[in-house]
Amino acid sequence: MRIIFYLTSIVLANVITAAFQPLTLSIFIIPMGTLLIGATFILRDLVQNKFGRKKTYGFIGLALILSAIVSFLLGDTMVIVLASAVSFLISETTDTEIYTRLNLPMSWRVFYSGIVGGLLDSAIFVIIGLSPIGANFLSWEAVPAAIIGQVIVKTIIQAIGAYILSRVKSY
């Protein structure tokens, strides 16, 4: 079930992002799929807990392929598909490696690795995909607000997930 939840959350994040306009809170721009992207890091950690690091990389590869296919089928431009794939690969790999190396309770490993993964995912996707060097959906002035808005939401999701995991005895 962990694998199904992980893969489904990635596909749904693409669908939700394509289906709904981004949420604008003050200066922050937050794609609606960001809520699920924050959860994917937690779900990937749970997959790694059960299946180990080596197999998790296989699931990350499968998720990357599914994400790219869904993004393309939803009509995203190739620059968006590429930005999504690059940000996904780097953020998920970084999250996996940090999670693996931290010698802390699981909830703290989930929280710290997810913060770094979420920051990388947000920054890379916005810069490569949405900025003037990508699809040019955002001006350079809007790029920091888009990154920070996504990081805030992903960090909140990580904190909620870490809190829940700290209360649950079995993963």
Coordinates of C-alpha atoms in Angstrom, one line a residue:
M1 CA 0.0 0.0 0.0
R2 CA 2.9 2.4 0.7
I3 CA 4.1 2.2 -2.8
I4 CA 0.6 2.7 -4.2
F5 CA 0.1 5.8 -2.0
Y6 CA 3.5 7.2 -3.0
L7 CA 2.9 6.7 -6.7
T8 CA -0.7 7.9 -6.6
S9 CA 0.3 11.1 -4.6
I10 CA 2.8 12.0 -7.4
V11 CA 0.3 11.5 -10.2
L12 CA -2.5 13.3 -8.3
A13 CA -0.1 16.3 -7.6
N14 CA 0.3 16.7 -11.4
V15 CA -3.4 16.4 -12.0
I16 CA -4.3 18.8 -9.3
T17 CA -1.7 21.3 -10.4
A18 CA -3.0 21.2 -13.9
A19 CA -6.6 21.4 -12.9
F20 CA -6.6 24.3 -10.5
Q21 CA -5.1 27.8 -10.6
P22 CA -2.3 28.4 -8.1
L23 CA -3.3 29.8 -4.7
T24 CA -2.0 33.4 -4.2
L25 CA -1.6 34.3 -0.5
S26 CA -0.2 37.8 -0.2
I27 CA 3.0 37.7 -2.3
F28 CA 3.2 33.9 -2.3
I29 CA 2.2 31.7 -5.3
I30 CA 1.4 28.1 -4.4
P31 CA 0.3 25.5 -7.0
M32 CA -2.5 23.4 -5.5
G33 CA -0.5 20.2 -6.1
T34 CA 2.1 21.4 -3.6
L35 CA 0.1 20.0 -0.7
L36 CA 0.6 16.5 -2.2
I37 CA 4.2 17.1 -3.1
G38 CA 5.0 17.7 0.5
A39 CA 3.4 14.4 1.4
T40 CA 5.3 12.5 -1.3
F41 CA 8.5 13.0 0.7
I42 CA 6.9 11.4 3.8
L43 CA 5.4 8.6 1.7
R44 CA 8.8 7.9 0.1
D45 CA 10.4 7.7 3.6
L46 CA 7.8 5.2 4.6
V47 CA 8.5 3.2 1.4
Q48 CA 12.2 3.3 2.2
N49 CA 11.5 2.1 5.8
K50 CA 9.8 -0.9 4.5
F51 CA 11.7 -1.8 1.4
G52 CA 15.2 -0.3 1.9
R53 CA 17.1 2.3 0.1
K54 CA 18.1 0.3 -3.0
K55 CA 14.5 -0.7 -3.9
T56 CA 13.3 2.8 -3.1
Y57 CA 15.5 4.1 -5.9
G58 CA 13.6 1.8 -8.3
F59 CA 10.3 3.3 -7.0
I60 CA 11.7 6.8 -7.5
G61 CA 12.5 5.9 -11.1
L62 CA 9.0 4.5 -11.6
A63 CA 7.5 7.6 -10.1
L64 CA 9.7 9.8 -12.3
I65 CA 8.4 8.1 -15.4
L66 CA 4.8 8.2 -14.3
S67 CA 5.1 11.9 -13.4
A68 CA 6.6 12.8 -16.8
I69 CA 4.0 10.8 -18.7
V70 CA 1.1 12.3 -16.7
S71 CA 2.6 15.8 -17.1
F72 CA 3.0 15.4 -20.8
L73 CA -0.5 13.9 -21.2
L74 CA -2.0 16.9 -19.3
G75 CA -0.5 19.2 -21.9
D76 CA 2.5 20.6 -20.1
T77 CA 5.2 21.9 -22.4
M78 CA 8.5 19.9 -22.7
V79 CA 10.3 22.5 -20.6
I80 CA 7.8 22.0 -17.7
V81 CA 8.0 18.2 -18.1
L82 CA 11.8 18.5 -18.0
A83 CA 11.8 20.9 -15.0
S84 CA 9.5 18.6 -13.2
A85 CA 11.7 15.5 -13.9
V86 CA 14.9 17.3 -12.9
S87 CA 13.5 18.8 -9.7
F88 CA 11.9 15.5 -8.8
L89 CA 15.0 13.4 -9.3
I90 CA 17.3 15.8 -7.4
S91 CA 14.8 16.4 -4.5
E92 CA 13.8 12.7 -4.1
T93 CA 17.5 11.6 -4.2
T94 CA 18.6 14.2 -1.7
D95 CA 15.7 13.4 0.6
T96 CA 16.6 9.7 0.4
E97 CA 20.2 10.2 1.2
I98 CA 19.6 12.6 4.1
Y99 CA 16.9 10.3 5.5
T100 CA 19.3 7.4 5.2
R101 CA 22.2 9.1 7.0
L102 CA 20.5 10.8 9.9
N103 CA 20.8 9.0 13.1
L104 CA 17.6 10.3 14.7
P105 CA 14.1 9.1 15.4
M106 CA 12.1 8.5 12.2
S107 CA 9.9 11.6 12.7
W108 CA 13.0 13.9 12.8
R109 CA 14.5 12.2 9.8
V110 CA 11.3 12.7 7.9
F111 CA 11.1 16.3 8.9
Y112 CA 14.7 17.3 8.1
S113 CA 15.1 15.3 4.9
G114 CA 11.7 16.6 3.7
I115 CA 12.6 20.2 4.3
V116 CA 15.7 19.9 2.2
G117 CA 13.9 17.9 -0.5
G118 CA 11.1 20.4 -0.6
L119 CA 13.4 23.4 -0.8
L120 CA 15.3 21.8 -3.7
D121 CA 12.1 20.7 -5.5
S122 CA 10.6 24.1 -5.2
A123 CA 13.7 26.1 -6.3
I124 CA 14.7 23.9 -9.1
F125 CA 11.2 23.5 -10.6
V126 CA 10.4 27.3 -10.4
I127 CA 13.8 28.4 -11.8
I128 CA 14.0 25.8 -14.6
G129 CA 10.3 25.5 -15.4
L130 CA 8.5 28.7 -14.6
S131 CA 11.1 31.5 -14.7
P132 CA 12.1 33.5 -17.8
I133 CA 14.8 30.8 -18.6
G134 CA 12.0 28.2 -18.7
A135 CA 8.4 28.6 -19.8
N136 CA 8.4 32.3 -18.8
F137 CA 5.2 32.0 -16.7
L138 CA 6.8 34.0 -13.9
S139 CA 8.9 37.2 -13.9
W140 CA 12.2 37.1 -12.1
E141 CA 10.5 39.3 -9.5
A142 CA 7.9 36.7 -8.8
V143 CA 10.3 33.7 -8.6
P144 CA 11.3 34.2 -4.9
A145 CA 7.7 34.4 -3.8
A146 CA 6.8 31.3 -5.8
I147 CA 9.7 29.3 -4.3
I148 CA 9.1 30.6 -0.7
G149 CA 5.3 29.9 -0.9
Q150 CA 5.9 26.3 -2.0
V151 CA 8.6 25.8 0.7
I152 CA 6.4 27.1 3.4
V153 CA 3.5 24.8 2.5
K154 CA 5.9 21.8 2.1
T155 CA 7.5 22.5 5.4
I156 CA 4.1 22.6 7.1
I157 CA 3.2 19.3 5.6
Q158 CA 6.5 17.8 6.7
A159 CA 5.9 19.1 10.3
I160 CA 2.4 17.6 10.3
G161 CA 3.7 14.3 9.0
A162 CA 6.6 14.2 11.4
Y163 CA 4.3 15.0 14.3
I164 CA 1.9 12.2 13.3
L165 CA 4.8 9.7 12.9
S166 CA 6.1 10.7 16.4
R167 CA 2.8 9.6 17.8
V168 CA 2.5 6.3 15.9
K169 CA 4.5 3.3 17.0
S170 CA 4.6 1.2 13.8
Y171 CA 5.6 2.5 10.4

